Amino acid sequence: MGLVLKNKIVLFLVISVTLIGVNFVFADQIRNFSYSQTFGAQKVVWQLASAISFANQDQLATNKKLTEENQRLLSALSDLKKIQEENQFLRNALSIGISNNKKLIEAEAFGGGRFNGKDFSYEDSIMINKGKKDGIQKGFPVIISDKVLIGRVSEVYDDFSRILLITDKSSMVDVQIINNGRIEEAIKSNTNNEEPDSSSDDEAKNKEKVNFEKIIAIAKGEGCFKISLDMFPKDKNLEDNALVMTSSLSGNFPSGYVIGTIKEPKVIDTETFKQAEIIPAFDPKLIDKVFILKNIDIVKND
Amino acid sequence: MIKGITKLLVSAILLFLIIVLQSSIFPLGYLGFILGILFVLIFNLIEKSSSYSGVFVALWAGILIDIYSSSFFFGFYSIILMALAIIIKIVISKYVRIP
């Protein structure tokens, strides 16, 4: 019995040393190979899980249609804001422009969240079937449909990548809030085709007319597909259903991408900032095709 | 020998289904990890203490967990589970007597 035990311990030590050695050399290749072998099975399970979440296929199709329509409308609102900002930039004759140098890489999503063995928590992330060979690098923003941001590339292998969703606990995105009243103003001024008067007396008025009040805050991931709003000034107005978009203040994400909408804003006397929940503009269970923003130039806001 | 190999193959497939496919579904990633460890524990408890199969099953489960979860380094959970398997065998051989 002693010899058997001794053999087992020797076997254990040999395998452990081998694994530690492999970790430094082949870890990424082993992961890439495993993902390539299990991609098909994981994709089937991913789609099956999505279908099972709903009572029947009709309900799934309806939900998908409504989600896509909602995303389109939110994207249109963010486009409107972007156009107004660009008008202001041009009018003020700034030399800094908004770069359109972006390429989109299309990818398929498979694989749900991952268990985080370091801190025994659950990671909100998805896998996609594109990697280093397709030009993807760590940190690239990832969107779905038109302009809905879902996260960023956190790990890259040869043929696969992992996307950390904005709902993950480690995710923080600087955002700008557009209250509903301002959106209606913008739509009115846009449809009336109001041209700003170039005389100096009315310049201040024109700036106020076209310039949205930029309220910058932070969208903090809470895990389990929840996002909370942080560092929103207490003295500013925060409405229910206000649109939340990315701001390029920190340079991590390009400006004008939809995050979601505000829900239940509240003021707590003992807190320095207003608090609210952000309803994400995407449903993780319905993510199928994603787009990775490659070579994007981020223009930092003042 | 054939019985031993069959047992290992079936265990490997079961562990694959538990850990890999669970990670494809939101939010059952936790379940895959816990079930994987439970499988290794139970396998080593019911197996003969002189057998090596439990160590290999622990190694395979650890590799799957390392690949499909995030850990400190590749091989971390493999080493932990193998050590656990050996400890279980030592405890059973020294302190457990089945009448």
Coordinates of C-alpha atoms in Angstrom, one line a residue:
Chain A
M1 CA 0.0 0.0 0.0
G2 CA 2.9 2.3 0.8
L3 CA 4.4 1.8 -2.6
V4 CA 1.1 2.5 -4.4
L5 CA 0.7 5.7 -2.4
K6 CA 4.3 6.7 -3.2
N7 CA 3.7 6.0 -6.9
K8 CA 0.5 8.2 -6.8
I9 CA 2.4 11.0 -5.2
V10 CA 5.2 10.8 -7.8
L11 CA 2.6 10.7 -10.6
F12 CA 0.9 13.8 -9.0
L13 CA 4.2 15.7 -8.8
V14 CA 5.2 14.9 -12.4
I15 CA 1.8 15.9 -13.8
S16 CA 1.8 19.1 -11.7
V17 CA 5.2 20.2 -12.9
T18 CA 4.2 19.4 -16.5
L19 CA 1.0 21.4 -16.2
I20 CA 2.9 24.4 -14.7
G21 CA 5.3 24.2 -17.6
V22 CA 2.5 23.9 -20.2
N23 CA 0.9 27.0 -18.6
F24 CA 3.8 29.2 -19.7
V25 CA 4.0 27.9 -23.2
F26 CA 0.8 26.2 -24.6
A27 CA -2.1 27.5 -22.4
D28 CA -3.6 29.7 -25.1
Q29 CA -3.2 27.1 -27.8
I30 CA -4.8 24.4 -25.7
R31 CA -7.8 26.8 -25.0
N32 CA -8.1 27.7 -28.7
F33 CA -8.0 24.0 -29.7
S34 CA -10.7 23.1 -27.1
Y35 CA -13.0 25.9 -28.2
S36 CA -12.6 24.9 -31.9
Q37 CA -13.5 21.3 -31.0
T38 CA -16.5 22.2 -28.9
F39 CA -17.7 25.2 -30.9
G40 CA -20.5 23.3 -32.7
A41 CA -21.9 21.6 -29.6
Q42 CA -21.8 24.9 -27.6
K43 CA -23.5 26.8 -30.4
V44 CA -26.3 24.2 -30.5
V45 CA -26.8 24.4 -26.8
W46 CA -26.7 28.2 -26.8
Q47 CA -29.5 28.4 -29.4
L48 CA -31.5 25.6 -27.7
A49 CA -31.2 27.5 -24.3
S50 CA -32.4 30.6 -26.0
A51 CA -35.4 28.8 -27.5
I52 CA -36.3 27.0 -24.2
S53 CA -36.3 30.3 -22.3
F54 CA -39.6 31.1 -24.1
A55 CA -42.8 29.0 -24.1
N56 CA -42.9 28.6 -27.8
Q57 CA -41.1 29.7 -31.0
D58 CA -43.8 32.4 -31.7
Q59 CA -43.1 34.1 -28.4
L60 CA -39.4 34.0 -29.1
A61 CA -39.8 35.5 -32.5
T62 CA -42.1 38.3 -31.1
N63 CA -39.7 39.1 -28.3
K64 CA -36.8 39.2 -30.7
K65 CA -38.7 41.5 -33.1
L66 CA -39.7 43.9 -30.3
T67 CA -36.1 43.9 -28.9
E68 CA -34.7 44.7 -32.3
E69 CA -37.3 47.4 -32.9
N70 CA -36.5 49.0 -29.5
Q71 CA -32.8 48.9 -30.3
R72 CA -33.4 50.6 -33.7
L73 CA -35.4 53.4 -32.0
L74 CA -32.7 53.9 -29.3
S75 CA -30.0 54.0 -32.0
A76 CA -32.0 56.6 -34.0
L77 CA -32.2 58.8 -30.9
S78 CA -28.4 58.5 -30.3
D79 CA -27.8 59.3 -34.0
L80 CA -29.9 62.5 -33.6
K81 CA -27.8 63.5 -30.7
K82 CA -24.6 62.9 -32.6
I83 CA -25.8 65.0 -35.6
Q84 CA -26.5 67.9 -33.2
E85 CA -23.1 67.6 -31.7
E86 CA -21.4 67.5 -35.1
N87 CA -23.3 70.6 -36.2
Q88 CA -22.1 72.4 -33.2
F89 CA -18.5 71.4 -33.8
L90 CA -18.7 72.6 -37.4
R91 CA -20.4 75.8 -36.4
N92 CA -17.7 76.6 -33.9
A93 CA -15.1 75.8 -36.5
L94 CA -13.2 73.3 -34.3
S95 CA -10.2 71.6 -36.0
I96 CA -10.9 68.3 -34.2
G97 CA -13.3 66.1 -36.3
I98 CA -15.1 62.9 -35.6
S99 CA -13.2 60.1 -37.3
N100 CA -15.1 57.7 -39.4
N101 CA -12.2 55.4 -39.7
K102 CA -13.8 52.3 -38.3
K103 CA -14.1 48.8 -39.6
L104 CA -16.6 46.2 -38.5
I105 CA -15.8 42.6 -38.0
E106 CA -18.8 40.4 -37.9
A107 CA -18.8 37.4 -35.5
E108 CA -21.1 34.7 -34.1
A109 CA -21.7 34.5 -30.4
F110 CA -21.7 31.1 -28.6
G111 CA -21.2 30.1 -25.1
G112 CA -22.7 31.8 -22.1
G113 CA -21.2 33.2 -19.0
R114 CA -18.2 31.8 -17.3
F115 CA -17.4 30.8 -13.7
N116 CA -14.6 33.0 -12.4
G117 CA -12.4 30.6 -10.4
K118 CA -10.3 33.4 -9.0
D119 CA -13.0 35.0 -6.8
F120 CA -15.8 32.4 -7.1
S121 CA -18.1 34.7 -8.9
Y122 CA -20.0 34.6 -12.2
E123 CA -18.6 36.5 -15.2
D124 CA -21.0 38.0 -17.6
S125 CA -19.3 37.2 -20.9
I126 CA -19.8 35.5 -24.2
M127 CA -17.5 33.8 -26.7
I128 CA -17.3 34.7 -30.3
N129 CA -15.8 32.7 -33.2
K130 CA -13.2 35.3 -34.4
G131 CA -9.7 35.9 -32.9
K132 CA -6.2 37.2 -33.6
K133 CA -6.2 35.8 -37.1
D134 CA -9.1 38.1 -37.9
G135 CA -7.4 41.2 -36.6
I136 CA -9.1 41.3 -33.2
Q137 CA -7.2 42.7 -30.3
K138 CA -7.9 43.1 -26.6
G139 CA -10.0 46.1 -25.7
F140 CA -11.9 46.5 -29.0
P141 CA -15.5 47.6 -28.4
V142 CA -18.3 45.2 -29.4
I143 CA -21.7 46.2 -30.6
I144 CA -24.9 44.5 -31.9
S145 CA -27.4 45.8 -34.5
D146 CA -26.8 49.4 -35.3
K147 CA -25.2 51.2 -32.3
V148 CA -25.9 49.2 -29.2
L149 CA -22.8 48.6 -27.1
I150 CA -22.6 45.2 -25.4
G151 CA -19.0 45.1 -24.1
R152 CA -15.4 44.8 -25.1
V153 CA -12.9 42.1 -26.0
S154 CA -11.3 40.8 -22.9
E155 CA -9.4 37.7 -24.1
V156 CA -8.1 36.9 -27.6
Y157 CA -7.0 33.5 -28.9
D158 CA -6.1 32.6 -32.5
D159 CA -9.6 31.8 -33.7
F160 CA -11.8 32.8 -30.7
S161 CA -12.3 35.7 -28.4
R162 CA -14.1 36.4 -25.1
I163 CA -16.3 39.5 -24.8
L164 CA -16.8 40.9 -21.3
L165 CA -20.3 42.4 -21.2
I166 CA -21.0 45.8 -19.8
T167 CA -23.1 44.1 -17.1
D168 CA -20.1 42.4 -15.6
K169 CA -19.0 43.5 -12.2
S170 CA -15.6 44.6 -13.5
S171 CA -17.0 46.8 -16.2
M172 CA -17.3 50.6 -15.9
V173 CA -18.3 52.8 -18.8
D174 CA -18.4 56.5 -18.8
V175 CA -21.8 57.6 -20.2
Q176 CA -23.9 60.7 -21.0
I177 CA -27.5 60.9 -20.1
I178 CA -30.2 62.5 -22.3
N179 CA -33.4 63.3 -20.6
N180 CA -36.6 62.8 -22.5
G181 CA -37.5 66.5 -22.6
R182 CA -34.3 67.3 -24.4
I183 CA -35.0 64.7 -27.0
E184 CA -38.4 66.2 -27.8
E185 CA -36.7 69.6 -28.1
A186 CA -34.2 68.2 -30.5
I187 CA -36.8 66.5 -32.6
K188 CA -38.8 69.8 -32.8
S189 CA -35.8 71.9 -33.7
N190 CA -34.7 69.4 -36.3
T191 CA -38.1 69.1 -38.0
N192 CA -38.6 72.9 -38.1
N193 CA -35.2 73.2 -39.8
E194 CA -34.2 76.1 -37.6
E195 CA -31.1 77.8 -38.9
P196 CA -29.0 79.6 -36.3
D197 CA -28.6 83.3 -36.7
S198 CA -24.9 84.1 -37.2
S199 CA -25.1 87.5 -35.6
S200 CA -23.1 87.8 -32.4
D201 CA -26.1 88.8 -30.2
D202 CA -27.9 85.6 -30.9
E203 CA -24.8 83.4 -30.7
A204 CA -25.3 82.5 -27.1
K205 CA -29.0 81.7 -27.8
N206 CA -28.0 79.4 -30.7
K207 CA -25.5 77.6 -28.7
E208 CA -28.1 76.9 -26.0
K209 CA -30.6 75.8 -28.7
V210 CA -28.4 73.1 -30.3
N211 CA -26.2 72.2 -27.4
F212 CA -27.5 69.4 -25.3
E213 CA -26.7 69.5 -21.7
K214 CA -24.1 66.8 -21.3
I215 CA -24.5 65.1 -18.0
I216 CA -21.7 62.7 -17.6
A217 CA -21.9 59.7 -15.3
I218 CA -20.6 56.2 -14.9
A219 CA -22.5 53.0 -15.9
K220 CA -21.2 50.3 -13.5
G221 CA -21.8 46.6 -14.1
E222 CA -23.4 44.8 -11.1
G223 CA -23.2 41.2 -12.5
C224 CA -26.2 39.0 -13.4
F225 CA -27.0 41.4 -16.3
K226 CA -27.6 44.4 -14.2
I227 CA -26.1 47.9 -14.6
S228 CA -26.3 50.8 -12.1
L229 CA -25.7 54.4 -12.7
D230 CA -23.0 56.0 -10.5
M231 CA -21.6 59.5 -10.0
F232 CA -24.7 61.3 -11.4
P233 CA -24.7 64.9 -10.0
K234 CA -27.4 65.4 -7.4
D235 CA -28.3 68.9 -8.7
K236 CA -29.1 67.7 -12.2
N237 CA -32.4 66.4 -13.4
L238 CA -32.6 62.6 -14.0
E239 CA -35.8 61.3 -15.6
D240 CA -37.2 57.8 -15.8
N241 CA -36.6 56.3 -19.3
A242 CA -33.8 58.8 -20.0
L243 CA -31.4 57.5 -22.7
V244 CA -27.9 56.4 -21.7
M245 CA -25.2 56.6 -24.3
T246 CA -21.4 56.2 -24.2
S247 CA -19.2 59.2 -23.7
S248 CA -15.6 59.2 -25.0
L249 CA -14.4 61.0 -21.9
S250 CA -11.9 58.3 -20.8
G251 CA -11.1 57.1 -24.3
N252 CA -12.2 53.5 -23.8
F253 CA -15.3 53.6 -25.9
P254 CA -16.4 55.8 -28.8
S255 CA -19.1 58.3 -28.1
G256 CA -22.8 57.9 -29.0
Y257 CA -23.3 54.2 -28.6
V258 CA -26.5 53.1 -26.8
I259 CA -26.2 51.5 -23.4
G260 CA -29.8 51.5 -22.2
T261 CA -32.4 53.5 -20.4
I262 CA -32.8 54.8 -16.9
K263 CA -35.2 53.1 -14.5
E264 CA -36.3 54.3 -11.1
P265 CA -34.0 57.2 -10.4
K266 CA -33.8 58.0 -6.7
V267 CA -32.2 60.5 -4.4
I268 CA -30.8 59.3 -1.1
D269 CA -30.0 62.1 1.3
T270 CA -26.9 60.5 2.7
E271 CA -25.4 59.8 -0.8
T272 CA -23.4 62.4 -2.8
F273 CA -24.9 61.3 -6.1
K274 CA -28.2 60.3 -7.6
Q275 CA -28.7 56.6 -8.1
A276 CA -30.6 54.6 -10.7
E277 CA -30.7 51.3 -12.4
I278 CA -30.0 51.1 -16.2
I279 CA -32.0 48.7 -18.2
P280 CA -29.5 47.4 -20.9
A281 CA -30.6 47.8 -24.5
F282 CA -29.8 44.2 -25.2
D283 CA -30.9 40.7 -24.0
P284 CA -27.8 38.5 -23.5
K285 CA -29.8 35.4 -24.2
L286 CA -30.7 36.7 -27.7
I287 CA -27.2 37.7 -28.8
D288 CA -26.4 35.9 -32.0
K289 CA -24.4 38.1 -34.3
V290 CA -22.0 40.8 -33.0
F291 CA -19.8 43.4 -34.6
I292 CA -16.3 44.3 -33.3
L293 CA -15.2 47.8 -33.9
K294 CA -11.7 47.6 -35.3
N295 CA -9.2 50.5 -35.8
I296 CA -11.6 53.0 -34.2
D297 CA -10.3 56.5 -33.4
I298 CA -11.8 57.8 -30.3
V299 CA -12.0 61.6 -30.0
K300 CA -12.0 62.6 -26.4
N301 CA -14.6 65.1 -25.4
D302 CA -13.7 68.2 -23.5
Chain B
M1 CA -8.8 -3.7 -17.9
I2 CA -11.6 -3.2 -20.4
K3 CA -13.9 -2.4 -17.6
G4 CA -11.5 0.2 -16.2
I5 CA -11.1 1.8 -19.6
T6 CA -14.9 1.9 -20.1
K7 CA -15.3 3.5 -16.7
L8 CA -12.7 6.2 -17.6
L9 CA -14.3 6.9 -21.0
V10 CA -17.8 7.2 -19.6
S11 CA -16.5 9.5 -16.8
A12 CA -14.7 11.6 -19.3
I13 CA -17.8 12.1 -21.5
L14 CA -20.0 12.8 -18.5
L15 CA -17.6 15.4 -17.2
F16 CA -17.4 17.0 -20.6
L17 CA -21.2 17.2 -20.7
I18 CA -21.4 18.6 -17.2
I19 CA -18.7 21.3 -17.5
V20 CA -18.5 22.3 -21.1
L21 CA -22.2 22.4 -22.0
Q22 CA -23.2 24.0 -18.8
S23 CA -20.9 26.9 -19.6
S24 CA -22.9 27.4 -22.8
I25 CA -26.0 28.4 -20.9
F26 CA -26.6 31.6 -18.9
P27 CA -26.3 31.5 -15.9
L28 CA -25.5 27.8 -15.2
G29 CA -21.8 28.2 -15.2
Y30 CA -21.7 27.8 -11.4
L31 CA -23.5 24.5 -11.7
G32 CA -21.0 23.0 -14.0
F33 CA -18.1 23.8 -11.7
I34 CA -19.9 22.5 -8.6
L35 CA -21.1 19.3 -10.3
G36 CA -17.6 18.7 -11.7
I37 CA -16.1 18.8 -8.3
L38 CA -18.8 16.7 -6.8
F39 CA -18.3 14.1 -9.5
V40 CA -14.6 13.8 -8.8
L41 CA -15.3 13.5 -5.0
I42 CA -17.9 10.8 -5.4
F43 CA -15.8 8.9 -8.0
N44 CA -12.9 8.8 -5.7
L45 CA -15.0 7.8 -2.7
I46 CA -16.6 4.8 -4.3
E47 CA -13.5 3.6 -6.0
K48 CA -10.9 1.3 -4.6
S49 CA -8.1 3.1 -2.9
S50 CA -5.4 1.2 -4.8
S51 CA -6.8 2.3 -8.2
Y52 CA -5.3 5.2 -10.3
S53 CA -8.5 6.0 -12.2
G54 CA -9.7 8.6 -9.7
V55 CA -6.5 10.6 -10.2
F56 CA -7.0 10.7 -14.0
V57 CA -10.6 11.6 -13.6
A58 CA -9.6 14.4 -11.3
L59 CA -7.0 15.6 -13.8
W60 CA -9.5 15.6 -16.7
A61 CA -12.1 17.5 -14.6
G62 CA -9.4 20.0 -13.6
I63 CA -8.3 20.6 -17.2
L64 CA -11.9 21.1 -18.3
I65 CA -12.5 23.6 -15.5
D66 CA -9.2 25.4 -16.3
I67 CA -10.2 25.7 -20.0
Y68 CA -13.8 26.7 -19.6
S69 CA -13.6 28.9 -16.4
S70 CA -11.0 31.5 -15.5
S71 CA -8.4 30.5 -12.9
F72 CA -5.1 31.8 -11.7
F73 CA -3.2 29.8 -14.2
F74 CA -3.8 26.9 -16.5
G75 CA -3.5 23.7 -14.5
F76 CA -4.6 25.3 -11.1
Y77 CA -7.7 23.3 -10.7
S78 CA -6.1 20.2 -12.2
I79 CA -3.5 20.2 -9.4
I80 CA -6.1 21.0 -6.7
L81 CA -8.4 18.2 -7.8
M82 CA -5.6 15.6 -8.2
A83 CA -4.4 16.5 -4.7
L84 CA -7.9 16.1 -3.4
A85 CA -8.2 12.7 -5.1
I86 CA -5.0 11.5 -3.5
I87 CA -6.0 12.8 -0.1
I88 CA -9.3 11.0 -0.3
K89 CA -7.5 7.7 -1.2
I90 CA -5.1 8.1 1.8
V91 CA -8.0 8.8 4.2
I92 CA -10.0 5.8 2.9
S93 CA -7.1 3.4 2.9
K94 CA -5.9 4.4 6.5
Y95 CA -9.1 5.2 8.3
V96 CA -12.1 3.6 6.6
R97 CA -12.9 -0.1 7.0
I98 CA -15.9 -1.4 5.1
P99 CA -17.3 -4.5 6.8

